[in-house]
Coordinates of C-alpha atoms in Angstrom, one line a residue:
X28 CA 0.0 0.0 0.0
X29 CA 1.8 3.3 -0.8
X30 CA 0.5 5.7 1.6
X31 CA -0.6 9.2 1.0
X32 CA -0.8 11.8 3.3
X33 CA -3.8 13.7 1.8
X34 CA -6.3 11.1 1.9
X35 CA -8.1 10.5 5.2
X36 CA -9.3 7.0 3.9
X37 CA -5.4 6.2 4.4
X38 CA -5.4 7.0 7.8
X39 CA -8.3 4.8 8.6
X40 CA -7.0 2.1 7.0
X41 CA -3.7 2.4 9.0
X42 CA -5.8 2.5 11.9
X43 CA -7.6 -0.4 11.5
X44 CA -4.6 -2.3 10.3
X45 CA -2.8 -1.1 13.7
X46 CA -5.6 -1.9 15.9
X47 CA -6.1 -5.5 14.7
X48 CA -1.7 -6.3 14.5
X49 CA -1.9 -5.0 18.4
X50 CA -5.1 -7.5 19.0
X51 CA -3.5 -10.0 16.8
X52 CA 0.1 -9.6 19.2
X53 CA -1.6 -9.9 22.1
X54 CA -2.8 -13.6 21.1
X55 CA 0.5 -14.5 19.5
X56 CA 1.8 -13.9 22.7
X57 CA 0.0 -16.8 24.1
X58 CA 0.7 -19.3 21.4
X59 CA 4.0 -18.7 19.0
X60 CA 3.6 -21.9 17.3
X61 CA 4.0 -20.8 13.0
X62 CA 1.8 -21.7 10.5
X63 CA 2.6 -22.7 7.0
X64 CA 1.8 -19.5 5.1
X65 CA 3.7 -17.0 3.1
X66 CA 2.3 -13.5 2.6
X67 CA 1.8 -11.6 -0.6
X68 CA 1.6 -8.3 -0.5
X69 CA 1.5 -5.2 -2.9
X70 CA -0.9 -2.5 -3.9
X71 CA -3.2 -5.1 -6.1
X72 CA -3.1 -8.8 -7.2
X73 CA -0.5 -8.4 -9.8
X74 CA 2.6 -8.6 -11.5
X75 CA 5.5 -10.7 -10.0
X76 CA 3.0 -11.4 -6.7
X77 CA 0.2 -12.7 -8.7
X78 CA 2.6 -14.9 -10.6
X79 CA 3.7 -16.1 -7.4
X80 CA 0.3 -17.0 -6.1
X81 CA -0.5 -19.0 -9.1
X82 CA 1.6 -21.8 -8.2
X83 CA -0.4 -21.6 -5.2
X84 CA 2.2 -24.0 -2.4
X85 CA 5.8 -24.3 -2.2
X86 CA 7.4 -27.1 -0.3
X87 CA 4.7 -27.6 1.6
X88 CA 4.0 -23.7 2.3
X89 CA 0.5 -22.3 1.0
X90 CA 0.9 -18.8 -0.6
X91 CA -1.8 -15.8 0.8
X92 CA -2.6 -12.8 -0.5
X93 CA -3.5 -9.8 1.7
X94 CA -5.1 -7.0 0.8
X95 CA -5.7 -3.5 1.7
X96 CA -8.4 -2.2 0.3
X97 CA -12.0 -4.1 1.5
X98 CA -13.8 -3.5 -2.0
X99 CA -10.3 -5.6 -3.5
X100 CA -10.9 -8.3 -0.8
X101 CA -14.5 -8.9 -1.7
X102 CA -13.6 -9.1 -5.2
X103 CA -10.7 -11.4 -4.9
X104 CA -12.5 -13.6 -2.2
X105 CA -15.4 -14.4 -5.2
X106 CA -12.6 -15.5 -7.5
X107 CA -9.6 -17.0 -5.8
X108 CA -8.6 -19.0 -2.8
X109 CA -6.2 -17.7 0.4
X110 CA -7.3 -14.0 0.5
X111 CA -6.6 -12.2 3.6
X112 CA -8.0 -8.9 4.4
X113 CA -6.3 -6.2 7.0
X114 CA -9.8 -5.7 8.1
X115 CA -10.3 -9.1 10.1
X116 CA -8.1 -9.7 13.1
X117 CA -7.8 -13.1 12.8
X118 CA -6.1 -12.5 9.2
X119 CA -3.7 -10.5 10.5
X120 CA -2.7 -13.3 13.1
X121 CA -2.5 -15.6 10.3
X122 CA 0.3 -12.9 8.6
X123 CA 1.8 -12.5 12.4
X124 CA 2.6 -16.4 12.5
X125 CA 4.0 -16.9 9.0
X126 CA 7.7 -17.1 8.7
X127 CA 8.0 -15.5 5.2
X128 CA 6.2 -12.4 3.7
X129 CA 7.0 -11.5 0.1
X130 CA 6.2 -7.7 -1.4
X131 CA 5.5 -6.0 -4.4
X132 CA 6.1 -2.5 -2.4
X133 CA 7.0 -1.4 1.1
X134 CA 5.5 -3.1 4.6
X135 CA 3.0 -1.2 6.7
X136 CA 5.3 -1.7 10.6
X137 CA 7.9 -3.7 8.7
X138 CA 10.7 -3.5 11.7
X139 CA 7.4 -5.1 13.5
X140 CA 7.0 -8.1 11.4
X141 CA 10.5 -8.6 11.3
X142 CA 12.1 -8.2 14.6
X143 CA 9.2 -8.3 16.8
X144 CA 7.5 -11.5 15.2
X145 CA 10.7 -12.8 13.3
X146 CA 9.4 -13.1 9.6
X147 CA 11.9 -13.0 6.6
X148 CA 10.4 -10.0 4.0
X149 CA 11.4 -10.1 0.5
X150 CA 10.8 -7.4 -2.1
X151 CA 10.0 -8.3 -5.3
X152 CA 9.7 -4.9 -7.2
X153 CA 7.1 -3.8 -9.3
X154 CA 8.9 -2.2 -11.8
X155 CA 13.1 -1.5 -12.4
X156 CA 14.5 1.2 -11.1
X157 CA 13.7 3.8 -13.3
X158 CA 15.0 6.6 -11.0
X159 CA 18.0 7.3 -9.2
X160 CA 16.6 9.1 -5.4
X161 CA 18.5 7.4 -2.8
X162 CA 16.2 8.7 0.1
X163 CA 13.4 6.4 -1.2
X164 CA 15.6 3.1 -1.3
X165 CA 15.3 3.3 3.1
X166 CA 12.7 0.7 3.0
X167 CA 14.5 -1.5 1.0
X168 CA 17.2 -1.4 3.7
X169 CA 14.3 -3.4 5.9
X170 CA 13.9 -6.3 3.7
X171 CA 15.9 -9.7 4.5
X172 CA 16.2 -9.4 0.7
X173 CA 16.0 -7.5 -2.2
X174 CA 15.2 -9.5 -5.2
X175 CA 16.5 -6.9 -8.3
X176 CA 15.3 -7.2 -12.3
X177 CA 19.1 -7.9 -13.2
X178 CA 22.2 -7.0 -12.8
X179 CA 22.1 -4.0 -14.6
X180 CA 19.4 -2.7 -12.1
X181 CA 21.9 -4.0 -9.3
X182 CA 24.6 -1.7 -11.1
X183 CA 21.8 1.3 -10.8
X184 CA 21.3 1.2 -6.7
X185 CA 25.2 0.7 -6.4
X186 CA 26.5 2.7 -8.5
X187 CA 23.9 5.8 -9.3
X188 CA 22.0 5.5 -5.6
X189 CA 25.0 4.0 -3.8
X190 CA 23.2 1.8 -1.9
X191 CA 25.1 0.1 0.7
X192 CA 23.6 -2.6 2.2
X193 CA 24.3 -5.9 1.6
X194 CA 20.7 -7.6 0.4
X195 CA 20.2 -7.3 -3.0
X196 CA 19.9 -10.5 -5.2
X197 CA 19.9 -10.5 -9.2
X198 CA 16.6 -13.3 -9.9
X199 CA 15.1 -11.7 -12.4
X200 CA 11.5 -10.7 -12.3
X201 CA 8.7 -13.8 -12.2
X202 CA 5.9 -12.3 -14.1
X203 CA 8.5 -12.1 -17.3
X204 CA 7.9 -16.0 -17.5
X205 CA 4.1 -15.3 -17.9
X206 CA 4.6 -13.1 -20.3
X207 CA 6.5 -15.1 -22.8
X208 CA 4.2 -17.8 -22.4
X209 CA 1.2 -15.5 -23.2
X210 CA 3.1 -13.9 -26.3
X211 CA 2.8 -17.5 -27.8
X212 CA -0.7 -17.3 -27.6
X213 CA -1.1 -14.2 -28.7
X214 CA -3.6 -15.0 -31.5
X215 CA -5.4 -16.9 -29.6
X216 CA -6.0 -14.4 -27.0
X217 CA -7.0 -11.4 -29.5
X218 CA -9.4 -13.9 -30.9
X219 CA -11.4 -14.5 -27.7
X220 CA -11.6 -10.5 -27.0
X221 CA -12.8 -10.3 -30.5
X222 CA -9.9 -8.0 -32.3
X223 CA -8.7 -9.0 -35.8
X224 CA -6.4 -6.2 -36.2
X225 CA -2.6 -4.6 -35.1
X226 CA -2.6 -3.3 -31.6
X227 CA -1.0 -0.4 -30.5
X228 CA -0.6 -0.3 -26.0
X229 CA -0.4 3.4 -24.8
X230 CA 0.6 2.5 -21.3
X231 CA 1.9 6.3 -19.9
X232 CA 3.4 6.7 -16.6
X233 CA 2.1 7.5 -13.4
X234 CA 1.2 11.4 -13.6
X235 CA 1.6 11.8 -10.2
X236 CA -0.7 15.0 -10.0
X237 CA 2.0 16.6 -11.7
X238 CA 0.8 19.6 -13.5
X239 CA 3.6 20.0 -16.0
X240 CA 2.6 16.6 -16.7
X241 CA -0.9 16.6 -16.5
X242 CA -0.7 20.1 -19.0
X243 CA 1.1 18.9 -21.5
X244 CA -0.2 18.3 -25.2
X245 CA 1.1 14.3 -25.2
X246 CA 0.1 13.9 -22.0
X247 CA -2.9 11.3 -21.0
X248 CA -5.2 14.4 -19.9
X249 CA -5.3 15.6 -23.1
X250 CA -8.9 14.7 -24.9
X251 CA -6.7 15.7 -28.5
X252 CA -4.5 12.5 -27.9
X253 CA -7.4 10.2 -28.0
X254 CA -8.5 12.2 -31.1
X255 CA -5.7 11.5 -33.0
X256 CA -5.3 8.0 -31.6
X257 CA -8.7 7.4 -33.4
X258 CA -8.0 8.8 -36.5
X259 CA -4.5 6.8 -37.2
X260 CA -6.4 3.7 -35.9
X261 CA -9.2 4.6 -38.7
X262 CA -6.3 5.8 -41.4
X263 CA -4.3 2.5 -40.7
X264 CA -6.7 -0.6 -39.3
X265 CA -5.5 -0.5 -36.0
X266 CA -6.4 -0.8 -32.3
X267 CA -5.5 1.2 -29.4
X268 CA -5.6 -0.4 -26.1
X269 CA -5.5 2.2 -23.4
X270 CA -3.8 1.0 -20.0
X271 CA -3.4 3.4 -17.9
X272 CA -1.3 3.6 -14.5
X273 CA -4.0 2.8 -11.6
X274 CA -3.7 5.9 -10.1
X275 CA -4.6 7.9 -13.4
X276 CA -7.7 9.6 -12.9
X277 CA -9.1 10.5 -16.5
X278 CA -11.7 13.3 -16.8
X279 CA -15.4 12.4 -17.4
X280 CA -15.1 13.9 -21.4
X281 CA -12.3 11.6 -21.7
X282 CA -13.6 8.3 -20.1
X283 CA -16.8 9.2 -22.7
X284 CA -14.6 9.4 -25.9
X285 CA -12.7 6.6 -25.4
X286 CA -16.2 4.6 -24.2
X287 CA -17.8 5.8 -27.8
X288 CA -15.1 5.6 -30.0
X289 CA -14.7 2.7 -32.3
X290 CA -11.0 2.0 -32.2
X291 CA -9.9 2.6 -28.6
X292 CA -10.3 0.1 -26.2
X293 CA -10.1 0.6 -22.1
X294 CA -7.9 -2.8 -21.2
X295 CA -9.4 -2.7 -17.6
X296 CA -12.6 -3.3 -19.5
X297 CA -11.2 -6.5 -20.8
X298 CA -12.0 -9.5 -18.6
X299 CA -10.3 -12.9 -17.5
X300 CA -7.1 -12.0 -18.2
X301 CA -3.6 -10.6 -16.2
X302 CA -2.7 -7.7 -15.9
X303 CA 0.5 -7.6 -17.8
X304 CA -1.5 -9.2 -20.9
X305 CA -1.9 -6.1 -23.3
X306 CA 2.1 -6.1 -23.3
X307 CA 1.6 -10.0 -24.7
X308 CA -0.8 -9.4 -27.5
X309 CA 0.1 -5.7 -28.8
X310 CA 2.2 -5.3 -31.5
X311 CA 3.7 -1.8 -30.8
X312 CA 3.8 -0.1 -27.5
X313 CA 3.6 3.7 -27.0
X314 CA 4.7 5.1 -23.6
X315 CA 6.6 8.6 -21.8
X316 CA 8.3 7.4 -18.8
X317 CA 6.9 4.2 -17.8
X318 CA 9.4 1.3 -16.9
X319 CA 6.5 -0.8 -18.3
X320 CA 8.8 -0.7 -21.9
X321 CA 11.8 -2.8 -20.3
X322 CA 9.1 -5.5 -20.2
X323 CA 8.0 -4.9 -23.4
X324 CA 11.5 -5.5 -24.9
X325 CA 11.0 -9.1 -24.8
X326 CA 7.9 -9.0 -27.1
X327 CA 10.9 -7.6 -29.5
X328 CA 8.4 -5.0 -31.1
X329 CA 8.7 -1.5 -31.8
X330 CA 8.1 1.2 -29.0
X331 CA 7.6 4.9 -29.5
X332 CA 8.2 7.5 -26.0
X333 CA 6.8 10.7 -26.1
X334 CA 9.0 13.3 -25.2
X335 CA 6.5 14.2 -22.1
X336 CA 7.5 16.4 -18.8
X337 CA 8.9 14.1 -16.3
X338 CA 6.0 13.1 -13.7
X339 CA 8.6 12.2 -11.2
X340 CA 10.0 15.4 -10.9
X341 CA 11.8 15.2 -7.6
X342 CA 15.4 13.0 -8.5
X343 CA 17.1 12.4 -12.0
X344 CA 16.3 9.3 -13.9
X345 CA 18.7 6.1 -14.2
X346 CA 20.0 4.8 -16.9
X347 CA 16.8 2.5 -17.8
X348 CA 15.5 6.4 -19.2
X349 CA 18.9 8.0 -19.5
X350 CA 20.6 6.1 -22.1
X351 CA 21.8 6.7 -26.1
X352 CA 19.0 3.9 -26.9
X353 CA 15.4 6.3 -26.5
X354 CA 14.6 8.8 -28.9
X355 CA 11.4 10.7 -27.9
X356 CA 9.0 12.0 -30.4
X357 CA 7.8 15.6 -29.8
X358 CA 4.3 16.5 -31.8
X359 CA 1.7 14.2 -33.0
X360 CA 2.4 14.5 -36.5
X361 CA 5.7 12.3 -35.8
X362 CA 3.9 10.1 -34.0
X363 CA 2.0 9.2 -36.9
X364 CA 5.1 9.2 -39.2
X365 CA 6.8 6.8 -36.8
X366 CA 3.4 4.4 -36.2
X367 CA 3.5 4.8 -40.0
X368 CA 6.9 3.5 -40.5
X369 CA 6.7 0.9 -38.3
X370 CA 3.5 -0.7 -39.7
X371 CA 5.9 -1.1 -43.0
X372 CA 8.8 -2.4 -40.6
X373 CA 6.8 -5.0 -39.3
X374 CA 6.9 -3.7 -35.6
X375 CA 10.1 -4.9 -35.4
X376 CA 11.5 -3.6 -32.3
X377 CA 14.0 -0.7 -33.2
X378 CA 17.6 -1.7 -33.4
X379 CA 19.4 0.8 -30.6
X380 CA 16.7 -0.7 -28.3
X381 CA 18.2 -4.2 -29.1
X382 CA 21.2 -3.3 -27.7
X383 CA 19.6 -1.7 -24.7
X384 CA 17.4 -4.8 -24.5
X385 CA 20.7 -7.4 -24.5
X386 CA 22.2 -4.5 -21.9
X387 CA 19.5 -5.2 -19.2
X388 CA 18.6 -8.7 -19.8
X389 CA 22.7 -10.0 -20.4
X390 CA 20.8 -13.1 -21.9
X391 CA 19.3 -14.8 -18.8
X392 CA 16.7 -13.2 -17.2
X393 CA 14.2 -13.2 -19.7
X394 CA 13.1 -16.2 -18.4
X395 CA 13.1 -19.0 -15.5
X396 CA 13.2 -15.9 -12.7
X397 CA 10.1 -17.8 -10.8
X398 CA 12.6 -20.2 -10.3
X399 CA 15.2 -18.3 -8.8
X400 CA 13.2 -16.6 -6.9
X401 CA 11.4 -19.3 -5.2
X402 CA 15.4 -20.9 -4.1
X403 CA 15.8 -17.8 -2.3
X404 CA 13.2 -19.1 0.6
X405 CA 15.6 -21.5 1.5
X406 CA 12.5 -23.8 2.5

């Protein structure tokens, strides 16, 4: 859960989740004996945690999910098994006498579970390090370990945020594996959402309530993107799919266009499927500053960044963004001349970005990272 100071909702929820760990110490106190659990955790059910879940046991160890938000819980509950909710103290005992917690983010009274209760926490990212701020690498500094995308994100918390303690591991990232097994059946997968035709993913970054960001003309506020989005699907056969950081709040005029249109397509509004599937089945990917494109390089199709305001404002960006490899595109009209060229190029994904691409994933962890990250329990 990443806090925010400016909602009040947060607050409760911190409230509610300190209340029931304190009732929930009080009976561990009585009886220390540990279950067989490990706990996810993360903002939602996805990415390298969901992957995680779906193998469902490991050595005899039953995987849990626990969420923050109640509306979440309900939903899960109705559609998978071993969801826990921060809401119920007897949940909360259950993550109080597991041995092993596993996060997509940071840990709500993480020196808690850790030295109080003496459960290992591992972080397994949401997204490479994109940035380089040291001051927000603290909680990492908590975990037991620190499971990192490669080795050339290891070289960016070393050597650009010189991060000094001695818990990061190279695994690679698990839900990588899902998605070169979904790219196979990509076909397939278009066909039972009823598309026919090239897709084009605009997956922007996280605005952040920037309003440099939010302001500008490429930016996902802007009603004029969608616009032309629809006429160069119309002009050229394509589909957009739209998916959209979760924190993105669109405006009403927007959310109607894109509802109405013919062409552009809400992902969120696609059911059954993970959330890292529009990266399988698209065949070019449009972005600003979203990390979501060093996933994408394994598809080995074309991407296009728009040369947007930076969101994240408050520290430089690594060398995932600050490289010889991106070339940003300024004005609509030469985002049509590049979607344009690559239609002709077969999507093929650009040739710096190859190199960039080999860079990152050195060959090995494009793949098989579940793996390695499940021998780092040490079950």
């Amino acid at each position: 859960m990443r806090f925010e100071k400016y909602k009040i909702t947060h607050y409760l929820v911190l409230l509610i989740f300190l209340i029931n760990l304190i009732i929930s110490s009080i009976v561990y106190l009585f009886n220390k004996n540990k279950n067989k659990n490990i706990i996810l955790m993360g903002h939602k059910l996805i990415g390298n945690i969901q992957e995680i879940k779906k193998i469902e046991s490991y050595k005899g160890k039953n995987f849990y999910y626990l969420a923050f938000n109640y509306k979440d819980y309900k939903k899960l509950q109705g559609e998978e098994k071993n969801i826990l909710s921060i809401f119920y103290p007897r949940h909360i005992l259950q993550v109080v006498k597991s041995e092993i917690i596993i996060s997509s983010h940071g840990i709500l009274f993480h020196n808690i579970f850790k030295n109080f209760f003496g459960i290992k926490t591992f972080f397994t990212g949401h997204a490479i390090k994109s940035n380089n701020n040291k001051e927000i690498l603290r909680e990492q500094g908590l975990f037991t370990e620190v499971w990192l995308y490669s080795n050339f994100e290891k070289k960016i918390y070393i050597e650009e945020c010189n991060y000094k303690i001695a818990n990061l591991v190279t695994t690679g990232y698990p839900r990588l594996d899902a998605l070169n097994e979904m790219i196979k059946i990509k076909n397939e997968i278009k066909s039972s959402i009823n598309i026919n035709s090239d897709i084009i993913l605009y997956a922007p970054t996280d605005d952040r309530k920037n309003k440099n960001y939010i302001q500008s003309k490429l930016s996902p506020h802007n009603l004029d993107l969608y616009k032309f989005f629809e006429n160069v699907a119309t002009k050229l056969n394509l589909k957009f799919l739209i998916k959209l950081h979760i924190n993105t709040q669109l405006s009403v005029d927007i959310k109607e266009y894109i509802t109405s249109s013919k062409n552009l397509i809400f992902y969120d509004e696609i059911n059954n499927y993970p959330d890292i599937t529009p990266l399988a089945i698209s065949d070019m990917l449009i972005t600003d500053w979203s990390s979501v494109f060093v996933d994408y390089l394994i598809s080995k199709k074309s991407i296009l960044f728009l040369d947007t305001p930076m969101a994240y404002d408050i520290s430089g960006v690594s060398k995932v963004f600050n490289n010889d490899s991106i070339e940003r595109i300024q004005s609509f009209r030469e985002v049509e001349e590049k979607i344009i060229e690559e239609v002709n190029n077969g999507f093929k994904l650009q040739e710096k970005l190859k190199h960039l691409s080999e860079e990152i994933f050195e060959g090995k962890f494009m793949d098989n990272n579940l793996d390695r990250c499940l021998k780092r329990l040490n079950l």
